[in-house]
Short mmCIF file of C-alpha atoms and ligand atoms in Angstrom, two decimals:
data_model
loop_
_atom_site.label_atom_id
_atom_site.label_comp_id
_atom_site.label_asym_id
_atom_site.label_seq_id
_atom_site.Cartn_x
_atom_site.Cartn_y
_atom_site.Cartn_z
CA UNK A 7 105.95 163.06 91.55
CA UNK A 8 105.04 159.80 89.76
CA UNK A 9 103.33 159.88 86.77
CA UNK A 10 100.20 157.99 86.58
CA UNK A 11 99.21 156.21 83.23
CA UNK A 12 96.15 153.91 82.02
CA UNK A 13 96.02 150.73 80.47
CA UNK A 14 94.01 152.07 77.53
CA UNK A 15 92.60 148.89 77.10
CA UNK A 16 91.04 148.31 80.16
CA UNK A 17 91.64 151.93 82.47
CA UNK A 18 93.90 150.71 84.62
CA UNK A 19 96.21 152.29 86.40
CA UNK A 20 99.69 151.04 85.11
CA UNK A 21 101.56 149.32 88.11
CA UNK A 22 104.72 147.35 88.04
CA UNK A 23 104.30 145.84 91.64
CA UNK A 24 102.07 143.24 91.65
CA UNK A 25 101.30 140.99 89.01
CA UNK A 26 97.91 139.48 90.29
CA UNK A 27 96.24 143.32 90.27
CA UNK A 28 94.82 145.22 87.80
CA UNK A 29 96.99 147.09 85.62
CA UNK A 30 100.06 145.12 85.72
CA UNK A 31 103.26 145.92 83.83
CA UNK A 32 106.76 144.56 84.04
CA UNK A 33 109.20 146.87 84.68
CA UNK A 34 110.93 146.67 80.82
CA UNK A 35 107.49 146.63 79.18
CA UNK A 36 106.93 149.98 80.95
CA UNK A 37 109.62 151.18 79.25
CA UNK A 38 108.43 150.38 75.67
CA UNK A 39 105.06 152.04 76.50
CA UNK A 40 106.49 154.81 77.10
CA UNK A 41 108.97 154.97 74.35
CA UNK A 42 105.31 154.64 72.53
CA UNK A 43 103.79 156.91 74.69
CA UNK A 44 100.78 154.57 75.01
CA UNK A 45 100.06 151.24 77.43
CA UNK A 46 98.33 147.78 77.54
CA UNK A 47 98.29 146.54 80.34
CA UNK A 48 99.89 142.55 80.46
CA UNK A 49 96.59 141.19 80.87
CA UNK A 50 95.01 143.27 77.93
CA UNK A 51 97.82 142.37 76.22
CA UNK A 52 97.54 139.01 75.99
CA UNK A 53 94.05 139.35 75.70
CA UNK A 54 94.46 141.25 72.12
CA UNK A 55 97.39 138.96 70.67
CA UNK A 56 96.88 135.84 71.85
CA UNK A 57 93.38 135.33 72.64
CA UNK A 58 94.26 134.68 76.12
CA UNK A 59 92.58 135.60 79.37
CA UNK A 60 94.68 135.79 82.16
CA UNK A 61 92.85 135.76 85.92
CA UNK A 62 92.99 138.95 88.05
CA UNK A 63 92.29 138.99 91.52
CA UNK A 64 90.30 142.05 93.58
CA UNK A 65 89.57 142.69 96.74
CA UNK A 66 85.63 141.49 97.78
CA UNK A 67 83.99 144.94 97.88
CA UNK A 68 85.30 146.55 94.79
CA UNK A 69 84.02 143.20 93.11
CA UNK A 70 80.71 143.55 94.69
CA UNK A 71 81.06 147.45 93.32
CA UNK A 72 81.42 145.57 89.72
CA UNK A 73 78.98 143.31 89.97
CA UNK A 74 76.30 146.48 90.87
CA UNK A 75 77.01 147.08 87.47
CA UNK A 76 75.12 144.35 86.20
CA UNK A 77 71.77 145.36 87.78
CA UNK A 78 71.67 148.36 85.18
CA UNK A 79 72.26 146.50 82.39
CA UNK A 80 70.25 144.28 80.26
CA UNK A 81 72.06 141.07 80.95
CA UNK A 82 72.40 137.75 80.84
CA UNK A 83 74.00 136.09 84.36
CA UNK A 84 76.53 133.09 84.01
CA UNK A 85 77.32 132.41 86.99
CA UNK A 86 80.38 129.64 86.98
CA UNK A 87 80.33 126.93 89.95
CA UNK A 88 83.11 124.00 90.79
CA UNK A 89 80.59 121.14 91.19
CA UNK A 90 83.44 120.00 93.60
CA UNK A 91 83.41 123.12 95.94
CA UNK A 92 80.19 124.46 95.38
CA UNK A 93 79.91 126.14 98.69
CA UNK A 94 83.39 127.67 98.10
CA UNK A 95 82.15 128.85 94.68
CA UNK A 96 79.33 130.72 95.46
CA UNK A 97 79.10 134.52 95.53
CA UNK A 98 77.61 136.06 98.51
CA UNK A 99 75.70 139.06 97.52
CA UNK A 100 75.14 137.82 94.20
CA UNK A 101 71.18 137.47 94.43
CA UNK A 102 70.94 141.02 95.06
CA UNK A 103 72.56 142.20 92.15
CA UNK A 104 70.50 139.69 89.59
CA UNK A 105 66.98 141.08 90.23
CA UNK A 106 64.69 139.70 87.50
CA UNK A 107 67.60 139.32 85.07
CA UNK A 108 67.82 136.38 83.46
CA UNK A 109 70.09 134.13 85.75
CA UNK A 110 71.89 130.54 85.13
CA UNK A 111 74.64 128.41 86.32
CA UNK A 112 77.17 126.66 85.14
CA UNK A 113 78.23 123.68 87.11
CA UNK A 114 81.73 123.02 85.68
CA UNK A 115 84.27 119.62 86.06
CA UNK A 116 81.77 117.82 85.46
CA UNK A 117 84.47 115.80 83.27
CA UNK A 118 86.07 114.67 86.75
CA UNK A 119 82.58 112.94 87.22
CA UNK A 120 81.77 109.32 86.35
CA UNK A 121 80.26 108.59 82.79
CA UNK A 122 77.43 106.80 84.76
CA UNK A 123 76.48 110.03 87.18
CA UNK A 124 73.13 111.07 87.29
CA UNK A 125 73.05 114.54 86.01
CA UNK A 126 69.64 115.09 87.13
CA UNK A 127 70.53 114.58 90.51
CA UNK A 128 73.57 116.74 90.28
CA UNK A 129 71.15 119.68 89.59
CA UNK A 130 68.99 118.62 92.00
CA UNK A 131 72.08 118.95 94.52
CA UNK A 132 73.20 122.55 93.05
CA UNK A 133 69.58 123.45 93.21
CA UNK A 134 69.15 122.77 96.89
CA UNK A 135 72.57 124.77 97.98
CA UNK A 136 71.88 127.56 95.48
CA UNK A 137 68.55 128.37 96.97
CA UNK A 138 69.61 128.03 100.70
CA UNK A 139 71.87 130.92 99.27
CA UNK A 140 68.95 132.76 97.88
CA UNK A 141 69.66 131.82 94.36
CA UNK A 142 66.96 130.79 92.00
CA UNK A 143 68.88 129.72 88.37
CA UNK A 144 66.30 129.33 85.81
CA UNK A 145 68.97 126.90 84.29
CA UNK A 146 71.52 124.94 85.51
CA UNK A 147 74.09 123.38 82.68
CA UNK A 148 76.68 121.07 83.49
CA UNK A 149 80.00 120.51 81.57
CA UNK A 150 83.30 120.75 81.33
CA UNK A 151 85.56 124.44 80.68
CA UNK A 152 88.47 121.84 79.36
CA UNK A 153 86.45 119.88 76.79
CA UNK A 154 84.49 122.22 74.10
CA UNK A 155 82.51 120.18 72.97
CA UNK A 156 80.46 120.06 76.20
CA UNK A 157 79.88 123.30 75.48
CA UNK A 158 77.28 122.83 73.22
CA UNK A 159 74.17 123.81 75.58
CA UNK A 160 76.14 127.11 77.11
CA UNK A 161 77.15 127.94 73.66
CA UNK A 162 72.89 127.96 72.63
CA UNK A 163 72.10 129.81 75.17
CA UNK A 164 74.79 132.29 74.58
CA UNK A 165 73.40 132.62 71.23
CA UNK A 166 69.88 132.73 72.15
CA UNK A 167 70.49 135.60 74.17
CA UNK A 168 73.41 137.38 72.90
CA UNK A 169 70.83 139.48 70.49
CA UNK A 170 68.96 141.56 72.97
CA UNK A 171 71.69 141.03 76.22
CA UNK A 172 75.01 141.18 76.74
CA UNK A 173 76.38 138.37 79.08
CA UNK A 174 77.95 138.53 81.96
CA UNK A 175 79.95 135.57 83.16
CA UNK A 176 80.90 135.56 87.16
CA UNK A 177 82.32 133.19 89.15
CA UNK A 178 85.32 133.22 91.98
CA UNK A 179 88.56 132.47 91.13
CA UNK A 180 89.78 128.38 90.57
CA UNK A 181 86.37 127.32 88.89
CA UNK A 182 87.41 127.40 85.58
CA UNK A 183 86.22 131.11 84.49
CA UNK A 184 89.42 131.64 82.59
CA UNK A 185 89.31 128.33 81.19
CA UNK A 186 85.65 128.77 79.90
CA UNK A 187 86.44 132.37 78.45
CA UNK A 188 89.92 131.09 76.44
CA UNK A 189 87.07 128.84 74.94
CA UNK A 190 84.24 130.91 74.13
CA UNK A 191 87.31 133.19 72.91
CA UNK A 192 88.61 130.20 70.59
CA UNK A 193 85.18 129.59 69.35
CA UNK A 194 83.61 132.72 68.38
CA UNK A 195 87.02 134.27 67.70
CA UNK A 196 88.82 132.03 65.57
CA UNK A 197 92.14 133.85 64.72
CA UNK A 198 91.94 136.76 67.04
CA UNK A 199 90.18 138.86 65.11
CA UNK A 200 87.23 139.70 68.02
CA UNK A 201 89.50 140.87 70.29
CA UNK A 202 91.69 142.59 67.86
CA UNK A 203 88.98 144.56 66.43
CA UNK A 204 87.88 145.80 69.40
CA UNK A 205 89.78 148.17 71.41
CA UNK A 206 87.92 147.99 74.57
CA UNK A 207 86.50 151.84 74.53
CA UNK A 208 84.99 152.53 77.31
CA UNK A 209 85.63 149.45 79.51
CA UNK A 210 85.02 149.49 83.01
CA UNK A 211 88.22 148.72 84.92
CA UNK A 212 88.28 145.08 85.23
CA UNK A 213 84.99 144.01 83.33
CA UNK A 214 86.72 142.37 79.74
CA UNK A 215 84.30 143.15 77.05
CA UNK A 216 84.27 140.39 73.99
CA UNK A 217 81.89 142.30 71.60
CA UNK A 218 79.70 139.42 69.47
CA UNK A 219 77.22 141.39 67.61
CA UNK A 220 78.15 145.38 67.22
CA UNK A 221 75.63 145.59 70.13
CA UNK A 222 76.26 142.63 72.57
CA UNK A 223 79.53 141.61 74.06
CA UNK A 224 80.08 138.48 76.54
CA UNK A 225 81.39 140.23 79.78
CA UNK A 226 84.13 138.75 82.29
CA UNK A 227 83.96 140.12 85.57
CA UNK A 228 87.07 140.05 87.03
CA UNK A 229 86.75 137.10 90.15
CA UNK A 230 87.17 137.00 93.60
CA UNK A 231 89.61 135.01 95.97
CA UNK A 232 88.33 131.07 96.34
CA UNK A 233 87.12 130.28 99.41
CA UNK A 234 86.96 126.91 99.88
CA UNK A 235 87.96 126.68 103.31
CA UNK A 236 90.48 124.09 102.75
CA UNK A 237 92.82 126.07 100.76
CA UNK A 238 93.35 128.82 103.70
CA UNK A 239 94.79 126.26 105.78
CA UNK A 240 96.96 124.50 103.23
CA UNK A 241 99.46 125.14 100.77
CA UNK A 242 98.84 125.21 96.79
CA UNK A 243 100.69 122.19 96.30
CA UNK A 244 98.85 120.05 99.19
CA UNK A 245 95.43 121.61 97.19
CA UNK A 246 96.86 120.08 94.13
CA UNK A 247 97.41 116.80 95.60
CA UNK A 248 93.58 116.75 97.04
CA UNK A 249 91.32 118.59 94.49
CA UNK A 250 90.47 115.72 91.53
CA UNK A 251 92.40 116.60 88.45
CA UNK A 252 91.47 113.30 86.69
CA UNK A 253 88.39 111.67 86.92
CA UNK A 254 87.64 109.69 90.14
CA UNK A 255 88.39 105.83 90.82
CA UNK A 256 85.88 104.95 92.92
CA UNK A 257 87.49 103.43 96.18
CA UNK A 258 85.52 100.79 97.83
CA UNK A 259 85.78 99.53 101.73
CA UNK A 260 83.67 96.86 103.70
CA UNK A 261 83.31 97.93 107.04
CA UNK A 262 81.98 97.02 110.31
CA UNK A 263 80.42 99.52 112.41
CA UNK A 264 83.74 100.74 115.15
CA UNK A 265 85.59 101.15 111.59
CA UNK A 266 86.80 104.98 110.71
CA UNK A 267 88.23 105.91 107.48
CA UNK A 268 90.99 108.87 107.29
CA UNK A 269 90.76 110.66 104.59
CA UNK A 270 94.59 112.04 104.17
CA UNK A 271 94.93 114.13 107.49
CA UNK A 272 92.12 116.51 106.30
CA UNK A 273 89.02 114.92 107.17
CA UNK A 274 87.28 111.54 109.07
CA UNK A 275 84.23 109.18 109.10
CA UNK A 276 83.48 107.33 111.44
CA UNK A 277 80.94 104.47 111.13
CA UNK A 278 79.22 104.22 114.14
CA UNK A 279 76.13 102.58 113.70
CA UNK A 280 74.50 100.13 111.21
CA UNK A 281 75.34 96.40 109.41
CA UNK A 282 78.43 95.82 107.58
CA UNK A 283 77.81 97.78 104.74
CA UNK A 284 80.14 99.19 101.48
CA UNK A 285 81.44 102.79 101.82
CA UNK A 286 82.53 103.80 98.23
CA UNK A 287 85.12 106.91 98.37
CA UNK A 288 85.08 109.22 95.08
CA UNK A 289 88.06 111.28 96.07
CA UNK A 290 91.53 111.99 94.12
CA UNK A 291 93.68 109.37 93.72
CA UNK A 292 96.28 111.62 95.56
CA UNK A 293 94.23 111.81 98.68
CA UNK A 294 95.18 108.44 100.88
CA UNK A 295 92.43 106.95 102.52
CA UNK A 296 93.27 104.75 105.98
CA UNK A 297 90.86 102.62 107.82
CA UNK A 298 91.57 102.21 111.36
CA UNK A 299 89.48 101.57 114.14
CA UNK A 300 87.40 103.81 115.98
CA UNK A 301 88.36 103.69 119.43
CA UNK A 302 91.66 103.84 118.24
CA UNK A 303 91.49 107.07 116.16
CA UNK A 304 91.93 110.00 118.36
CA UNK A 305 95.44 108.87 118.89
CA UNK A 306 96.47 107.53 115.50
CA UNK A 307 95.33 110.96 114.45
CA UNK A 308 97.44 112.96 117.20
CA UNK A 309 100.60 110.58 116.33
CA UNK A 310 100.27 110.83 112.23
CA UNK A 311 98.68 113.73 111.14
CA UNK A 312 101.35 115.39 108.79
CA UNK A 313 103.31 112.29 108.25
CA UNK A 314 101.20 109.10 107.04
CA UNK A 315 98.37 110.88 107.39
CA UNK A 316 99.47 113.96 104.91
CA UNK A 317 98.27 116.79 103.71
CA UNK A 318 98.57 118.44 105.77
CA UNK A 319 102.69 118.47 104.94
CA UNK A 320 104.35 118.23 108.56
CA UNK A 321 105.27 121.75 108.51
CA UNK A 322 101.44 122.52 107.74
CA UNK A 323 100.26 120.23 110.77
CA UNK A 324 100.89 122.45 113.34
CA UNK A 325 98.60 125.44 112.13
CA UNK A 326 96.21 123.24 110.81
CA UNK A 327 92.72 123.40 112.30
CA UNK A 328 91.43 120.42 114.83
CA UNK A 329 88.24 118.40 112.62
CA UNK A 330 85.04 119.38 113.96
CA UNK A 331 82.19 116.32 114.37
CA UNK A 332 78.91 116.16 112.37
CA UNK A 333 76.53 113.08 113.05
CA UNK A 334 74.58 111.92 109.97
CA UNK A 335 71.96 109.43 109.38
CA UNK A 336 71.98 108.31 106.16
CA UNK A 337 70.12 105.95 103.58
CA UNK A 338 71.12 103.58 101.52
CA UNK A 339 70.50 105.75 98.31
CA UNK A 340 72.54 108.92 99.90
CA UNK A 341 75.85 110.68 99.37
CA UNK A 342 77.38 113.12 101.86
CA UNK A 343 79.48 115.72 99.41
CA UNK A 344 82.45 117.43 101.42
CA UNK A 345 83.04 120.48 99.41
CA UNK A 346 86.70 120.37 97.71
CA UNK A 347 87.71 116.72 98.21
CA UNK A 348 84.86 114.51 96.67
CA UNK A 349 82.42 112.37 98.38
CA UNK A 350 81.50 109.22 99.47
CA UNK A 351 77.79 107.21 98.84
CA UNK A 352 77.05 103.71 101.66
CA UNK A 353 74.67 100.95 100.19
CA UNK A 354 72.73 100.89 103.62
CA UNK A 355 71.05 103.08 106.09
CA UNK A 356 73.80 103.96 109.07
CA UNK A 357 74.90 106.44 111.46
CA UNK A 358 78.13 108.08 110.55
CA UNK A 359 80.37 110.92 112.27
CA UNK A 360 81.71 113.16 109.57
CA UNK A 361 84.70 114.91 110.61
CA UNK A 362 85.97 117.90 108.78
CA UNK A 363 87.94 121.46 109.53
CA UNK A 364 85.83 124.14 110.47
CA UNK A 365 84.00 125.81 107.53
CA UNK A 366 84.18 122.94 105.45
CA UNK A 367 80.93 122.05 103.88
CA UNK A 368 79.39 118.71 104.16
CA UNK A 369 76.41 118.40 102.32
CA UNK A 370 73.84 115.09 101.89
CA UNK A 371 72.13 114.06 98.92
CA UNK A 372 70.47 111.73 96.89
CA UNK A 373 73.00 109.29 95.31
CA UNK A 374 74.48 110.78 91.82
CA UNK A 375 76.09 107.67 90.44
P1 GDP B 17 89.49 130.76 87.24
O1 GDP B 17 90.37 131.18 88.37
O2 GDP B 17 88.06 130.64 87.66
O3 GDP B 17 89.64 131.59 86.02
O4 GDP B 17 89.91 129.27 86.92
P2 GDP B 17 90.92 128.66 85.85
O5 GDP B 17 90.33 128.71 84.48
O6 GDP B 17 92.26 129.27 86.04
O7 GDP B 17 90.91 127.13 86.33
C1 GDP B 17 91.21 126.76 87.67
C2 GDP B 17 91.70 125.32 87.70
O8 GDP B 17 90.65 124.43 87.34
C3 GDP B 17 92.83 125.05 86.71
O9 GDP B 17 93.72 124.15 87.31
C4 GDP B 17 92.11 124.41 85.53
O10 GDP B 17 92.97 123.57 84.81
C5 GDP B 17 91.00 123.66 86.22
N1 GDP B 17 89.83 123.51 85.34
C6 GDP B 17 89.16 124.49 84.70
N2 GDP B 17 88.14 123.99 84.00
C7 GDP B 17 88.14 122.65 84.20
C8 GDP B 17 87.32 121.57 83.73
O11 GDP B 17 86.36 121.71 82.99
N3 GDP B 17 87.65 120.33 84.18
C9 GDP B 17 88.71 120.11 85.01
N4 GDP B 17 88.95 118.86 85.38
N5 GDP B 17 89.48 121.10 85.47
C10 GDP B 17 89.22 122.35 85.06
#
């Protein structure tokens, strides 16, 4: 029979199978621990020697399991939002498990945002979604995982808190939770020596303690899989190509109502009714936008989706979902937001048909820029 041995810095079971689940160990590492007769797990071992947090991936209910965790604690919630999927980012269930504990969000990328954005409105937004989903922040902070030193209000709260609560950051996987830890890790621990001085004891499976006081640790929970809706139908590399990695050009078309804008082969808007007015496209440079006309579109869609009109890649076309209608009236001081690709804002009241895949948030708010 096999013999079964734990990470000791975390509890998990050692596995060499499966790199993106708890307890992962290569083969040849394996061998060293037990040479030693003792075992850290890859992810615990970066974690002690080089201050780096790598992601792990669980299934939905034995997350929800960790999360329960929190409601017995006296914690702190950070809960970690892409301000470009929001509805992909959000944890259902999570309400239940925060009960009166304190509770904020943090919106990141807010680097891939115009210097001019409101931020006001951007809460405003968040706000709005959050509390359709039954979450009531008392905070929401906006910044950027990449750039410390928009940091500075998480980093005061942290503080403010970290006395009397330990905090607990959550968010799915792909919204920068890593990224945020690896700096809160590089900022309280300087050359290692948090993590190295603490061993872990008594870690639940998954949940990385970072002790701050000899009382209070920040915790990670471990995250769950992203579900922007978008990324089930296409391919990591066609994600790549359509979530904003740099901040956004603004893209800027005059069109006549009949007009319809492609955006790649993954979504469609259609301007049906109103004066020639200005739609301005915030969307990655990597996402090609085609104007065409309306009455026209149903066919240039069926001839070039996965070849001019790409992602989806050719071989993606096939399986990928038809675009599903939504009618919107919209003023001139609006935005609609379509959660992982960016949005677009009009300078005049029309009528507009927004065309995405099934699942795929589109949201409408006030203006942000
Ligand atoms: P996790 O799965 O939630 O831990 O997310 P990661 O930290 O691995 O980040 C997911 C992706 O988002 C990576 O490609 C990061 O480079 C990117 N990312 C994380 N934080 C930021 C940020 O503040 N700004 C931008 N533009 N990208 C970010």
């Amino acid at each position: 029979t096999e013999e079964h041995y734990q990470c000791i810095g975390c509890g998990a079971t050692i596995q060499s199978q499966d790199p993106e689940q708890a307890g992962y160990l290569p083969a040849s590492a394996l061998a060293k621990g037990l040479e030693k007769g003792q075992f850290y797990c890859q992810r615990c071992f970066k974690l002690r020697h080089y201050n780096e947090l790598q992601d792990l991936q669980i299934p939905d209910q034995v997350f929800l399991d960790k999360l329960s965790e929190i409601a017995h604690d006296d914690a702190l919630i950070i809960n970690v939002l892409d301000i470009f999927d929001v509805e992909g980012s959000l944890i259902h269930g999570l309400a239940r498990f925060i009960g009166n504990q304190p509770f904020v969000v943090f919106g990141n990328k807010f680097d891939l945002l115009p210097k001019v954005t409101r931020q006001n409105r951007v809460k405003h937004w968040l706000k709005g979604i959050l509390a359709d989903n039954g979450l009531f922040p008392q905070d929401i902070i906006l910044g950027s995982a990449h750039k410390g030193h928009t940091l500075t209000e998480l980093l005061e709260l942290i503080e403010a808190n970290i006395h009397d609560r330990n905090i607990y950051i959550v968010g799915v996987t792909n919204v920068g939770k890593s990224t945020l830890i690896n700096q809160l890790l590089a900022h309280y621990g300087g050359e290692g020596q948090i993590i190295t001085t603490s061993n872990h004891p008594g870690t639940t499976l998954d949940m990385i303690h970072i002790p701050l006081t000899p009382d209070h640790a920040i915790i990670d929970t471990p995250g769950i899989i992203h579900r922007t809706q978008l990324a089930h139908y296409l391919s990591r590399e066609a994600m790549r190509k359509l979530l904003p990695s740099k901040p956004f050009k603004p893209m800027t078309f005059q069109l006549n109502a009949g007009q319809t804008i492609f955006l790649a082969g993954v979504g469609r808007v259609d301007f049906q009714k109103g004066e020639r007015t200005s739609f301005t496209y915030y969307v990655s440079k990597d996402c090609y936008l085609h104007r065409t006309k309306l009455d026209k579109a149903d066919a240039f869609y069926a001839q070039h989706k996965g070849g001019l009109l790409s992602p989806p890649s050719e071989e993606e076309a096939a399986g990928f979902p038809d675009l599903v209608a939504k009618e919107l009236t919209l003023s001139q001081d609006q935005d609609v937001a379509i959660s992982g690709l960016g949005w677009f804002s009009v300078n005049r009241p029309v009528r507009v048909t927004v065309w995405v895949p099934k699942g795929v948030a589109v949201t409408v708010r006030d203006a942000i820029i």
